XYZ file of C-alpha atoms in Angstrom:
787
model
C -231.065 -71.659 -18.080
C -228.701 -74.426 -17.031
C -225.976 -72.868 -19.175
C -226.457 -69.471 -17.503
C -225.888 -70.979 -14.028
C -222.845 -72.822 -15.388
C -221.511 -69.478 -16.660
C -221.964 -67.934 -13.198
C -219.469 -70.447 -11.914
C -216.780 -69.403 -14.358
C -213.914 -67.349 -12.955
C -215.215 -63.865 -13.801
C -218.585 -64.509 -12.151
C -217.266 -65.799 -8.781
C -217.110 -62.247 -7.409
C -220.760 -61.647 -8.276
C -221.758 -64.892 -6.549
C -219.833 -63.956 -3.403
C -221.540 -60.546 -3.352
C -224.966 -62.160 -3.685
C -224.283 -64.621 -0.880
C -222.866 -61.881 1.343
C -225.949 -59.776 0.747
C -228.204 -62.624 1.889
C -226.062 -63.130 5.002
C -226.357 -59.448 5.865
C -230.119 -59.749 5.776
C -229.957 -62.692 8.255
C -227.444 -61.068 10.615
C -227.721 -57.330 10.967
C -224.624 -55.238 11.466
C -225.580 -53.628 14.749
C -222.337 -51.661 14.947
C -223.246 -49.758 11.797
C -226.895 -49.405 12.749
C -226.565 -48.356 16.378
C -222.898 -47.800 17.097
C -220.419 -49.729 19.243
C -221.521 -51.583 22.364
C -220.475 -49.955 25.634
C -222.018 -50.394 29.102
C -224.496 -47.635 29.940
C -224.966 -45.950 33.278
C -228.592 -46.877 33.919
C -228.869 -45.840 37.562
C -230.335 -42.348 37.926
C -230.988 -40.125 40.912
C -234.466 -39.165 39.693
C -236.626 -41.099 37.253
C -237.434 -39.098 34.093
C -241.047 -37.971 33.956
C -243.326 -40.610 32.454
C -240.755 -43.405 32.613
C -241.615 -46.828 33.980
C -240.368 -47.425 37.515
C -238.218 -50.538 37.839
C -238.802 -51.109 41.553
C -242.597 -50.876 41.676
C -243.627 -51.894 38.147
C -240.917 -54.006 36.537
C -239.349 -55.925 39.424
C -242.609 -57.613 40.588
C -243.225 -58.927 37.069
C -239.688 -60.240 36.708
C -239.922 -61.955 40.099
C -243.177 -63.749 39.365
C -242.554 -64.587 35.718
C -238.798 -64.727 35.110
C -236.990 -65.453 38.370
C -238.858 -68.778 38.515
C -236.365 -69.970 35.875
C -233.558 -67.398 36.185
C -232.677 -67.290 39.859
C -229.454 -69.211 40.533
C -226.322 -70.793 39.046
C -228.500 -73.130 36.980
C -230.286 -70.239 35.229
C -230.019 -70.658 31.454
C -226.926 -68.827 30.176
C -226.208 -67.755 33.786
C -228.780 -64.982 33.267
C -229.927 -64.106 36.800
C -232.948 -61.829 36.702
C -233.339 -61.724 40.475
C -231.636 -58.326 40.773
C -231.026 -55.307 38.574
C -227.315 -56.107 38.855
C -227.981 -59.549 37.411
C -229.923 -58.072 34.495
C -227.117 -55.638 33.758
C -224.522 -58.407 34.063
C -226.284 -60.317 31.288
C -225.604 -63.851 30.161
C -222.687 -66.173 29.506
C -222.166 -69.229 27.347
C -220.008 -70.750 30.071
C -221.935 -73.286 32.157
C -221.583 -73.569 35.920
C -222.880 -77.135 36.042
C -220.548 -78.839 33.606
C -218.109 -81.725 33.405
C -214.697 -80.070 33.116
C -211.112 -81.176 33.486
C -209.974 -77.939 35.103
C -211.811 -75.763 37.582
C -213.608 -72.705 36.217
C -213.267 -69.152 37.401
C -216.138 -68.307 39.775
C -218.847 -65.969 38.493
C -220.705 -65.163 41.711
C -222.872 -62.094 41.430
C -221.850 -59.265 43.809
C -218.515 -61.003 44.423
C -216.387 -61.828 41.399
C -216.988 -58.551 39.542
C -218.468 -55.278 40.733
C -219.297 -53.434 37.519
C -220.878 -54.158 34.160
C -217.495 -53.571 32.521
C -215.981 -56.120 34.882
C -218.511 -58.740 33.811
C -217.857 -57.977 30.143
C -214.200 -58.732 30.774
C -215.289 -62.107 32.164
C -217.183 -62.945 28.970
C -220.724 -61.966 29.911
C -222.754 -60.388 27.113
C -225.544 -57.798 27.539
C -229.248 -58.604 27.331
C -230.133 -54.907 27.402
C -229.086 -52.488 24.678
C -225.602 -51.068 25.187
C -225.416 -49.242 21.879
C -226.963 -45.861 20.979
C -229.674 -44.893 23.469
C -232.648 -44.627 21.111
C -236.007 -46.407 21.189
C -235.111 -48.372 18.037
C -231.779 -49.490 19.443
C -233.313 -50.258 22.838
C -235.705 -52.611 21.086
C -233.571 -54.149 18.362
C -230.276 -54.433 20.264
C -231.885 -55.840 23.413
C -231.953 -59.618 23.693
C -234.460 -59.300 26.511
C -236.888 -57.225 24.428
C -236.577 -59.463 21.395
C -237.109 -62.618 23.472
C -240.381 -61.174 24.715
C -241.374 -60.060 21.202
C -240.526 -63.496 19.810
C -243.052 -65.053 22.167
C -245.648 -62.522 20.962
C -244.973 -63.453 17.358
C -244.835 -67.194 17.990
C -246.962 -68.251 20.981
C -246.932 -71.789 22.281
C -248.635 -74.282 19.973
C -252.178 -75.118 21.022
C -251.336 -78.581 22.357
C -251.352 -80.257 25.750
C -247.824 -81.595 25.452
C -245.029 -79.608 23.834
C -243.202 -81.222 20.903
C -239.708 -82.647 21.230
C -238.266 -79.489 19.681
C -238.544 -78.043 23.197
C -235.623 -79.485 25.138
C -236.584 -79.369 28.814
C -233.760 -81.463 30.220
C -231.489 -79.850 32.800
C -228.456 -80.774 30.711
C -229.830 -79.310 27.473
C -227.583 -77.417 25.102
C -227.998 -73.709 25.686
C -228.573 -71.183 22.908
C -227.169 -67.979 24.348
C -227.999 -65.492 21.614
C -226.496 -61.999 21.674
C -227.936 -58.958 19.901
C -226.005 -59.524 16.654
C -226.776 -63.255 16.480
C -230.432 -63.047 17.432
C -231.739 -63.189 13.846
C -230.086 -66.569 13.456
C -231.591 -67.708 16.771
C -235.130 -66.756 15.669
C -234.778 -68.726 12.446
C -233.530 -71.825 14.243
C -235.862 -71.607 17.251
C -238.897 -69.455 16.451
C -240.902 -70.951 19.342
C -238.224 -70.340 21.976
C -239.322 -66.873 23.017
C -239.518 -66.032 26.692
C -240.828 -67.370 28.974
C -239.350 -70.516 27.453
C -241.775 -73.440 27.058
C -244.431 -71.561 29.044
C -247.311 -69.326 27.989
C -246.550 -65.730 27.119
C -247.011 -63.049 29.738
C -250.346 -61.286 30.184
C -250.571 -58.310 27.821
C -250.390 -55.686 30.559
C -247.215 -57.217 32.029
C -245.646 -57.645 28.604
C -246.304 -53.982 27.845
C -244.670 -52.829 31.081
C -241.473 -54.771 30.394
C -241.260 -53.675 26.772
C -241.904 -50.041 27.630
C -239.208 -50.069 30.323
C -236.669 -51.506 27.887
C -237.652 -49.044 25.142
C -237.069 -46.199 27.585
C -233.527 -47.361 28.221
C -234.121 -49.667 31.229
C -233.109 -46.981 33.701
C -233.728 -47.316 37.417
C -233.337 -45.206 40.514
C -230.612 -46.099 42.966
C -231.490 -48.126 46.016
C -232.357 -45.992 49.033
C -229.972 -46.141 52.001
C -230.610 -48.794 54.614
C -233.175 -47.731 57.228
C -231.641 -46.489 60.472
C -233.201 -49.238 62.585
C -231.347 -51.866 60.523
C -228.129 -49.876 60.691
C -228.357 -49.886 64.478
C -228.949 -53.650 64.674
C -226.059 -54.321 62.300
C -223.822 -52.064 64.388
C -224.593 -54.115 67.518
C -223.940 -57.452 65.814
C -220.769 -56.315 64.090
C -219.455 -55.162 67.448
C -220.241 -58.597 68.892
C -218.509 -60.610 66.165
C -215.439 -58.387 65.862
C -213.957 -58.581 69.337
C -210.187 -58.108 69.529
C -209.144 -61.035 71.734
C -207.817 -64.212 70.152
C -210.795 -66.112 71.551
C -213.284 -63.686 69.989
C -211.487 -63.714 66.642
C -211.480 -67.520 66.554
C -215.171 -67.660 67.477
C -216.002 -65.156 64.732
C -214.153 -67.269 62.177
C -216.079 -70.361 63.260
C -219.414 -68.546 63.049
C -218.603 -67.133 59.611
C -217.573 -70.468 58.127
C -220.908 -71.927 59.209
C -223.170 -68.966 58.410
C -221.724 -67.230 55.337
C -224.578 -68.608 53.182
C -227.343 -67.853 55.736
C -230.074 -65.283 55.211
C -229.885 -63.433 58.508
C -232.911 -61.540 59.769
C -233.937 -59.445 62.764
C -237.333 -60.735 63.978
C -238.167 -57.602 65.925
C -237.933 -55.510 62.752
C -239.032 -57.268 59.560
C -238.999 -60.943 58.675
C -238.774 -60.060 54.982
C -235.460 -58.140 55.088
C -232.452 -60.449 54.921
C -228.710 -60.006 55.307
C -225.478 -61.960 54.888
C -222.232 -61.995 56.827
C -219.082 -61.393 54.776
C -215.345 -61.028 55.302
C -214.015 -57.507 54.911
C -210.612 -55.847 55.035
C -212.250 -52.866 56.735
C -213.622 -52.658 60.299
C -217.174 -51.755 61.315
C -217.999 -48.124 60.651
C -216.147 -48.045 57.324
C -217.416 -49.098 53.862
C -217.131 -52.839 53.357
C -214.069 -53.909 51.376
C -215.102 -57.408 50.414
C -212.594 -60.249 50.710
C -213.424 -62.604 47.849
C -212.054 -66.153 47.914
C -213.103 -69.423 46.331
C -213.910 -70.995 49.709
C -214.840 -69.339 53.007
C -211.703 -70.597 54.758
C -209.206 -69.605 52.046
C -206.426 -67.206 52.988
C -207.976 -63.701 53.119
C -204.667 -62.056 52.310
C -204.971 -59.439 55.049
C -203.536 -59.237 58.544
C -206.923 -58.834 60.239
C -210.265 -60.064 58.988
C -213.426 -58.216 59.939
C -216.862 -59.773 59.728
C -219.496 -57.453 58.346
C -223.227 -57.696 57.660
C -224.725 -56.491 54.384
C -228.221 -56.676 52.811
C -229.287 -59.444 50.449
C -229.979 -57.610 47.189
C -231.499 -60.442 45.134
C -235.046 -61.754 45.123
C -235.499 -64.528 47.668
C -235.815 -67.904 45.939
C -236.808 -70.991 47.894
C -234.005 -73.175 46.576
C -231.312 -71.047 48.266
C -233.291 -69.456 51.101
C -232.156 -70.415 54.608
C -233.304 -67.817 57.150
C -231.341 -67.546 60.388
C -232.576 -65.464 63.308
C -230.437 -62.809 64.987
C -231.862 -61.405 68.211
C -230.916 -60.800 71.828
C -231.553 -64.438 72.755
C -229.159 -65.599 70.034
C -226.450 -63.182 71.128
C -226.713 -64.356 74.714
C -226.604 -67.988 73.570
C -223.405 -67.452 71.589
C -221.903 -65.465 74.445
C -222.599 -68.394 76.759
C -221.391 -71.106 74.379
C -218.270 -69.495 73.023
C -217.122 -66.491 75.048
C -218.005 -67.231 78.649
C -216.782 -70.833 78.454
C -213.448 -71.173 80.285
C -210.920 -72.034 77.592
C -207.859 -70.307 76.237
C -206.894 -69.580 72.638
C -203.131 -69.419 72.392
C -202.844 -68.555 68.693
C -205.036 -68.063 65.645
C -205.093 -71.041 63.269
C -203.525 -71.157 59.832
C -205.307 -70.580 56.515
C -203.184 -73.203 54.762
C -205.740 -75.394 52.935
C -204.528 -78.655 54.465
C -205.410 -77.359 57.933
C -208.124 -74.796 57.228
C -210.279 -77.423 55.497
C -210.198 -79.548 58.662
C -212.344 -78.017 61.421
C -210.981 -80.437 63.995
C -207.589 -78.806 63.575
C -208.686 -75.222 62.971
C -211.035 -75.008 65.935
C -209.373 -77.534 68.184
C -209.076 -75.054 71.083
C -212.818 -74.353 71.132
C -214.929 -76.683 73.302
C -216.478 -79.492 71.260
C -219.640 -79.305 73.340
C -220.111 -75.639 72.381
C -219.539 -76.271 68.705
C -221.912 -79.222 68.663
C -224.613 -77.376 70.592
C -224.316 -74.468 68.140
C -224.993 -76.816 65.229
C -227.858 -78.539 67.053
C -229.604 -75.292 68.000
C -230.563 -74.923 64.330
C -230.126 -78.503 63.154
C -232.547 -78.130 60.258
C -230.479 -75.210 58.998
C -227.281 -77.231 59.466
C -228.584 -80.213 57.478
C -230.351 -78.043 54.899
C -227.041 -76.359 54.119
C -225.807 -79.639 52.644
C -228.393 -79.134 49.907
C -228.849 -75.366 49.618
C -225.710 -73.857 51.065
C -223.284 -73.673 48.163
C -225.251 -74.908 45.182
C -228.782 -74.796 43.839
C -228.658 -78.109 42.037
C -227.603 -80.913 44.311
C -227.262 -84.079 42.251
C -223.604 -84.626 43.205
C -224.471 -84.722 46.894
C -227.945 -86.216 46.577
C -227.293 -89.311 44.516
C -225.721 -90.671 47.686
C -228.875 -90.619 49.839
C -232.144 -92.520 49.941
C -235.303 -90.773 48.751
C -236.666 -90.351 52.273
C -235.133 -90.962 55.670
C -235.231 -89.650 59.207
C -232.383 -87.956 61.030
C -231.702 -88.057 64.770
C -228.792 -86.631 66.768
C -226.651 -87.909 69.579
C -227.248 -86.290 72.934
C -224.774 -83.426 73.521
C -224.941 -84.147 77.255
C -224.005 -87.786 76.820
C -220.651 -88.942 78.229
C -219.974 -90.393 74.782
C -219.471 -86.863 73.383
C -216.467 -86.358 75.596
C -215.125 -89.766 74.610
C -215.503 -88.996 70.938
C -213.892 -85.592 71.478
C -210.826 -87.346 72.868
C -210.857 -89.833 70.000
C -211.140 -87.151 67.301
C -208.370 -85.134 68.957
C -206.082 -88.111 68.482
C -206.886 -88.262 64.753
C -206.863 -84.581 63.792
C -203.694 -84.760 61.742
C -204.656 -87.973 59.906
C -208.255 -87.007 59.071
C -207.727 -85.298 55.731
C -210.765 -83.791 53.980
C -211.232 -83.672 50.175
C -211.490 -79.878 50.299
C -207.813 -79.731 51.261
C -207.146 -80.248 47.564
C -208.502 -77.989 44.821
C -208.813 -79.766 41.500
C -208.580 -83.556 41.661
C -207.081 -85.144 38.552
C -206.831 -88.722 39.803
C -210.061 -89.149 41.790
C -209.911 -92.942 42.039
C -206.382 -92.850 43.399
C -207.427 -90.201 45.873
C -210.571 -92.186 46.754
C -208.469 -95.234 47.617
C -206.459 -93.064 50.006
C -209.629 -91.769 51.670
C -211.090 -95.261 51.785
C -207.986 -96.535 53.552
C -208.143 -93.547 55.920
C -211.825 -94.184 56.650
C -211.267 -97.884 57.254
C -208.428 -97.091 59.633
C -210.564 -94.527 61.438
C -213.513 -96.913 61.788
C -211.270 -99.699 63.045
C -209.639 -97.424 65.607
C -213.046 -96.047 66.594
C -214.351 -99.571 67.094
C -211.431 -100.431 69.367
C -211.743 -97.156 71.242
C -215.487 -97.496 71.864
C -215.137 -101.103 72.910
C -212.500 -100.093 75.449
C -214.340 -97.098 76.901
C -218.095 -97.667 76.452
C -219.944 -100.244 78.611
C -221.715 -103.051 76.709
C -225.139 -101.818 77.847
C -224.500 -98.124 77.133
C -226.658 -97.981 73.990
C -230.074 -96.685 75.014
C -232.710 -94.207 73.966
C -231.006 -91.628 76.171
C -228.199 -91.396 73.625
C -230.609 -89.624 71.261
C -231.015 -85.875 71.746
C -234.582 -84.971 72.733
C -234.265 -81.288 71.879
C -233.987 -80.563 75.604
C -237.777 -80.750 75.603
C -238.150 -77.435 73.714
C -236.161 -77.495 70.470
C -238.124 -78.765 67.460
C -234.907 -79.433 65.521
C -234.435 -82.749 67.338
C -235.767 -84.900 64.487
C -235.731 -84.163 60.770
C -237.140 -85.716 57.622
C -235.188 -85.578 54.384
C -237.081 -85.995 51.119
C -234.958 -86.379 48.027
C -236.517 -85.337 44.702
C -233.879 -86.841 42.390
C -231.541 -83.829 42.061
C -233.028 -81.629 44.767
C -234.134 -82.294 48.309
C -236.133 -80.912 51.199
C -235.338 -80.961 54.905
C -238.283 -80.558 57.273
C -238.622 -80.688 61.022
C -240.443 -83.698 62.440
C -240.959 -87.306 61.400
C -242.987 -87.031 58.207
C -244.417 -89.530 55.755
C -244.348 -93.276 56.111
C -241.785 -95.115 58.178
C -238.608 -94.884 56.075
C -236.290 -97.681 55.062
C -233.214 -96.055 56.631
C -232.348 -93.512 59.319
C -229.287 -91.611 60.458
C -228.017 -90.843 63.929
C -225.539 -87.990 63.646
C -222.986 -86.789 66.148
C -220.682 -83.802 66.112
C -217.922 -85.470 64.100
C -220.220 -86.421 61.226
C -222.035 -83.089 61.218
C -218.842 -81.103 60.982
C -217.278 -83.318 58.331
C -220.363 -83.169 56.113
C -220.398 -79.378 56.414
C -216.782 -79.047 55.308
C -217.346 -81.634 52.560
C -220.594 -80.396 51.004
C -220.794 -76.748 52.017
C -217.654 -74.892 53.057
C -215.359 -77.153 51.045
C -217.517 -77.767 47.980
C -216.683 -75.762 44.860
C -219.521 -75.594 42.362
C -216.972 -74.262 39.861
C -214.582 -77.145 40.565
C -213.423 -79.824 38.170
C -215.027 -83.210 37.642
C -212.494 -84.920 39.896
C -213.405 -82.645 42.795
C -217.111 -83.313 42.283
C -216.624 -87.074 41.987
C -214.394 -87.137 45.050
C -217.035 -85.251 47.043
C -219.683 -87.791 46.049
C -217.526 -90.794 46.876
C -216.424 -89.407 50.244
C -220.054 -88.726 51.195
C -220.674 -92.479 50.933
C -218.427 -92.971 53.963
C -220.249 -90.381 56.038
C -223.697 -91.705 55.158
C -222.690 -95.229 56.171
C -221.209 -93.929 59.404
C -224.487 -92.163 60.277
C -226.476 -95.276 59.375
C -224.162 -97.423 61.498
C -224.927 -95.235 64.506
C -228.631 -95.929 64.045
C -228.071 -99.657 63.579
C -226.200 -99.881 66.892
C -229.546 -99.280 68.619
C -230.981 -102.507 67.217
C -230.397 -106.079 68.491
C -227.719 -108.012 66.629
C -230.112 -110.050 64.448
C -232.175 -107.003 63.460
C -228.978 -105.066 62.812
C -227.763 -107.698 60.346
C -231.182 -107.942 58.701
C -231.359 -104.183 58.127
C -227.819 -104.015 56.757
C -228.708 -106.651 54.195
C -231.895 -104.781 53.278
C -230.173 -101.411 52.926
C -227.253 -102.723 50.886
C -228.688 -105.390 48.614
C -226.205 -106.684 46.081
C -223.186 -105.218 47.874
C -220.217 -107.413 48.734
C -220.564 -108.716 52.297
C -216.964 -107.828 53.117
C -217.586 -104.235 52.001
C -220.602 -103.998 54.318
C -218.615 -105.480 57.166
C -215.838 -102.927 56.655
C -217.970 -99.814 56.590
C -221.192 -100.665 58.439
C -220.065 -102.666 61.445
C -218.157 -102.159 64.659
C -217.147 -105.810 65.117
C -215.251 -105.498 68.396
C -217.875 -103.336 70.095
C -220.826 -105.233 68.629
C -219.439 -108.546 69.892
C -220.389 -107.668 73.452
C -222.818 -104.767 73.040
C -226.476 -105.400 73.840
C -228.706 -102.307 73.442
C -230.413 -101.349 76.674
C -233.764 -101.048 74.878
C -236.770 -103.223 75.661
C -237.923 -104.738 72.358
C -241.094 -106.801 72.354
C -241.676 -107.797 68.699
C -239.762 -109.147 65.735
C -240.013 -105.799 63.913
C -237.467 -104.010 66.052
C -236.842 -101.167 63.596
C -240.509 -100.205 63.625
C -240.509 -100.445 67.425
C -237.420 -98.259 67.637
C -239.004 -95.605 65.436
C -242.116 -95.662 67.624
C -240.055 -95.319 70.805
C -238.015 -92.450 69.368
C -241.188 -90.723 68.261
C -242.567 -91.042 71.778
C -239.292 -89.751 73.280
C -239.415 -86.668 71.047
C -243.171 -86.177 71.140
C -242.980 -82.874 73.035
C -240.928 -81.192 70.311
C -242.248 -82.774 67.121
C -244.083 -80.143 65.019
C -247.457 -81.068 63.553
C -248.016 -78.532 60.750
C -247.049 -81.125 58.100
C -249.078 -83.937 59.665
C -252.441 -84.857 58.132
C -253.979 -84.012 61.492
C -253.288 -80.359 60.608
C -256.098 -80.520 58.035
C -259.251 -79.429 59.804
C -261.755 -81.165 57.527
C -262.142 -84.850 58.472
C -263.613 -85.589 55.009
C -260.542 -84.201 53.220
C -258.221 -85.873 55.693
C -259.871 -89.267 55.290
C -259.653 -89.147 51.498
C -255.985 -88.164 51.518
C -255.137 -90.910 53.986
C -256.128 -93.435 51.320
C -252.993 -92.463 49.381
C -250.594 -93.405 52.169
C -250.605 -97.192 51.547
C -250.005 -96.652 47.826
C -246.959 -98.480 46.420
C -245.496 -99.555 43.121
C -246.848 -98.733 39.673
C -249.185 -95.820 40.524
C -246.341 -94.081 42.358
C -243.915 -94.812 39.489
C -246.074 -92.677 37.233
C -246.358 -89.782 39.668
C -243.880 -86.879 39.481
C -241.270 -86.279 42.163
C -243.214 -83.342 43.681
C -246.751 -82.183 42.994
C -248.624 -79.353 44.694
C -252.372 -79.789 45.140
C -254.951 -77.083 45.765
C -258.116 -78.525 47.316
C -260.885 -75.979 46.956
C -263.391 -75.958 49.767
C -266.161 -73.580 50.813
C -264.523 -73.292 54.240
C -261.124 -72.409 52.801
C -258.633 -73.968 50.419
C -256.198 -76.629 51.586
C -252.781 -77.169 50.009
C -250.889 -80.454 50.132
C -247.750 -81.851 48.559
C -247.559 -85.289 46.989
C -243.978 -86.546 47.225
C -242.977 -89.699 45.351
C -240.327 -91.713 47.193
C -238.228 -93.775 44.778
C -236.880 -97.011 46.253
C -233.342 -98.333 45.683
C -231.559 -101.538 46.569
C -228.583 -99.449 47.748
C -227.076 -95.994 47.270
C -223.415 -96.879 46.819
C -223.152 -96.354 43.054
C -223.476 -92.981 41.368
C -223.221 -94.488 37.871
C -225.638 -97.388 38.427
C -228.336 -95.521 40.300
C -231.151 -96.473 37.926
C -230.004 -100.103 37.876
C -230.474 -100.130 41.641
C -234.085 -99.011 41.422
C -236.799 -101.068 43.139
C -239.929 -99.555 41.554
C -242.276 -102.020 43.241
C -241.294 -100.469 46.595
C -241.965 -96.829 45.645
C -244.242 -95.012 48.090
C -246.152 -91.742 48.128
C -246.052 -89.224 50.988
C -248.992 -86.869 51.442
C -247.833 -83.779 53.316
C -250.031 -80.780 54.180
C -248.412 -77.550 52.991
C -245.574 -77.139 50.537
C -242.609 -79.504 50.334
C -239.857 -78.729 47.843
C -238.604 -75.784 45.824
C -239.055 -77.402 42.394
C -242.665 -78.458 41.726
C -243.083 -80.815 38.788
C -246.762 -80.087 38.401
C -249.814 -78.464 39.982
C -253.237 -80.025 40.567
C -256.498 -78.206 41.331
C -259.247 -80.295 42.892
C -262.643 -79.399 44.287
C -263.254 -80.977 47.690
C -266.355 -82.674 46.285
C -264.157 -84.436 43.678
C -261.315 -85.371 46.008
C -262.426 -89.003 46.211
C -262.346 -89.279 42.412
C -258.911 -87.643 42.366
C -257.564 -90.144 44.884
C -259.132 -93.020 42.933
C -257.535 -91.764 39.715
C -254.066 -91.722 41.292
C -254.569 -95.102 42.930
C -255.525 -96.740 39.621
C -252.675 -95.372 37.494
C -251.213 -98.133 35.329
C -249.968 -96.602 32.064
C -248.845 -93.174 30.873
C -252.199 -92.480 29.245
C -253.847 -92.845 32.668
C -251.607 -90.096 33.953
C -252.479 -87.937 30.940
C -256.147 -88.386 31.851
C -255.368 -87.329 35.426
C -253.802 -84.135 34.091
C -256.755 -83.545 31.780
C -259.102 -83.625 34.741
C -257.065 -81.938 37.475
C -253.663 -80.800 36.224
C -252.273 -77.391 35.359
C -249.921 -78.189 32.511
C -247.109 -75.844 31.509
C -249.114 -75.264 28.276
C -252.279 -74.243 30.114
C -253.415 -70.749 28.966
C -254.204 -70.002 32.619
C -250.820 -71.184 33.847
C -249.722 -67.800 35.222
C -252.892 -67.054 37.225
C -252.596 -70.528 38.728
C -248.916 -69.961 39.465
C -249.868 -66.776 41.309
C -252.477 -68.642 43.344
C -249.997 -71.264 44.512
C -247.317 -68.697 45.267
C -249.730 -66.602 47.325
C -250.781 -69.636 49.350
C -247.141 -70.633 49.843
C -246.237 -67.175 51.186
C -249.258 -67.083 53.479
C -248.459 -70.481 54.975
C -244.704 -69.841 55.218
C -244.104 -66.092 55.487
C -240.533 -66.512 56.759
C -239.211 -69.500 54.824
C -240.948 -69.060 51.453
C -239.484 -67.578 48.303
C -240.027 -67.855 44.581
C -240.441 -71.447 43.454
C -238.368 -72.810 40.584
C -240.075 -73.964 37.387
C -237.072 -75.531 35.652
C -238.395 -79.005 36.500
C -242.011 -78.599 35.407
C -242.962 -81.730 33.528
C -244.170 -81.897 29.922
C -246.678 -84.757 29.922
């Protein structure tokens, strides 16, 4: 036998061996071109659905939203496969990653913007997940990645274990296996357990059958109906308002667009579930929109006149990018008052040259600062939330610069200091360069040194200017905006969940370590740093530069808060917030030495814990506008409330073991309650992106218990009967090792491997929508834990 195999390797038998090997390869990778013909995009939209076919809109779309969009809804969707619209399904997937470390910027791949046909997406390297070969049932099954992913889960369900094996990579930075139709056989051999939904239970049989049947039938769908006339009329009114012909009106429209292009606009007198976006168009109202597509919202549009148009949002609403913004008669009158009726003159429209367009203090210099600031304050939660949701759906670059929880206050727009700062900023317009003025950054450290020098110069000049123009006793509680007694945006809480964050109205959770006081200059600069000027497709230098520059703005906002404390308390808090940082560095960026030398806050402190006193006084000042829906007092049952309150003092090891965000259903005979458990990770300082974990202070971790839903990315779900709530609280309080947490999940958790995962997911989603009908969307399951 050995001699026969040796003979096969002689010259005349090599051809036979090659044929044998080739035959085996053909079995592993089918030649789809020969089987089903060449791949060409199909026209799937039909005027009338064929008799007996599955309807996409009423049967398929709801399943995709509840089962697939929870992982495939944004830039961070695996293989860029966005299943939140039929256009996203037809676009397919791509091996190119949006969130990647790259030397050169990538070409944007924004759905509805960067290509407008399936053929256009194929030219950009996207591959189909639906069959684009011969339109037969066999081809629709075998040449459809989507169908075969579902079938693979049928053939290989999740193993019957509590915790998935390491072969399931659940990290956000995992290598992606983007299998196409002709490479799918190889994928199944390498990853037989990776059918869809990935690392979650298979779909219920009835839902699986609907999706498979639709794909077998060719995945056709009827075209969207035209927009209802009542919406058309509202859009007509708003487009007329934002497309005035005067220079003033054109400048105002540009300002509004650059701050609202990512907003989900809605008309409250019609339907709070229909959302729209404002876009730039080369065509005026009344004509079809001719979209102007640029990398950033302030880039040169390339046309003589820009028109601002309103179009429907066509994708499923997902919480991580959903920022509703009301348009009604009150809003129109407010903008008319702030921007049009104000007596100022616009002499010329500003340039689109990046150096100037990226700097709002130059671009909109002729507009009153008071009006611009009041516009941002009117919806301050929206303004701050945009830093996290506006341009990206994974915010680690921006978020590694902030503490895990802090409170945000705003300077009073009616304060004389606003006018002073307006004069000061006007003097520095030309020298205040923003990172977004440059596209790709290839020498970020060199550039950072330039910005650092610029920031130091600005802070020094600001210190001198304030000292010369502001009385020593000018710092008082009156400098903090009180929402004019009616606006509940006056105080915000920011919860960071490692690489995502939540912004809520009010002062939630325990007293935080740090706080910000933000004025117009900081608000506007952060917007043009993290929203309008941030390029998710940019290179690593751009992303690093954005992160480093945000350090300056955070410290500036913190400095504003510290100015309200007495000198000794101010120094004590600086040392606490920036442990291990060089004293000279703190002095440079967190002090106003000239002003502080004589300044004595006009605030009556009575104890040695002045920060706690200040928080209490600010809370009292804003009491009339602070919402209470996320306070424990919102829970009607005193028994439930009392048990949950026992978690508030929790610190250290038990909190270390808790996930970033957990949603809890408390079942009660009088009605279920839902709360969020938010773990707040403590840090010695937030000045190092690369040493973040080295700066951890785990003994200082705390847990916030918030009624309702906080966060778009739950890490786990708990279900607890009200009669067992005390035991649940005890179990969390006594966590010491990982096995304790596993026991907690055994008793109360809904693991990602739970056979009833999807019914539980539906329960939580339904409660979320009922509690937050305007602001809710599909949650994201990409961060569900595997423990």
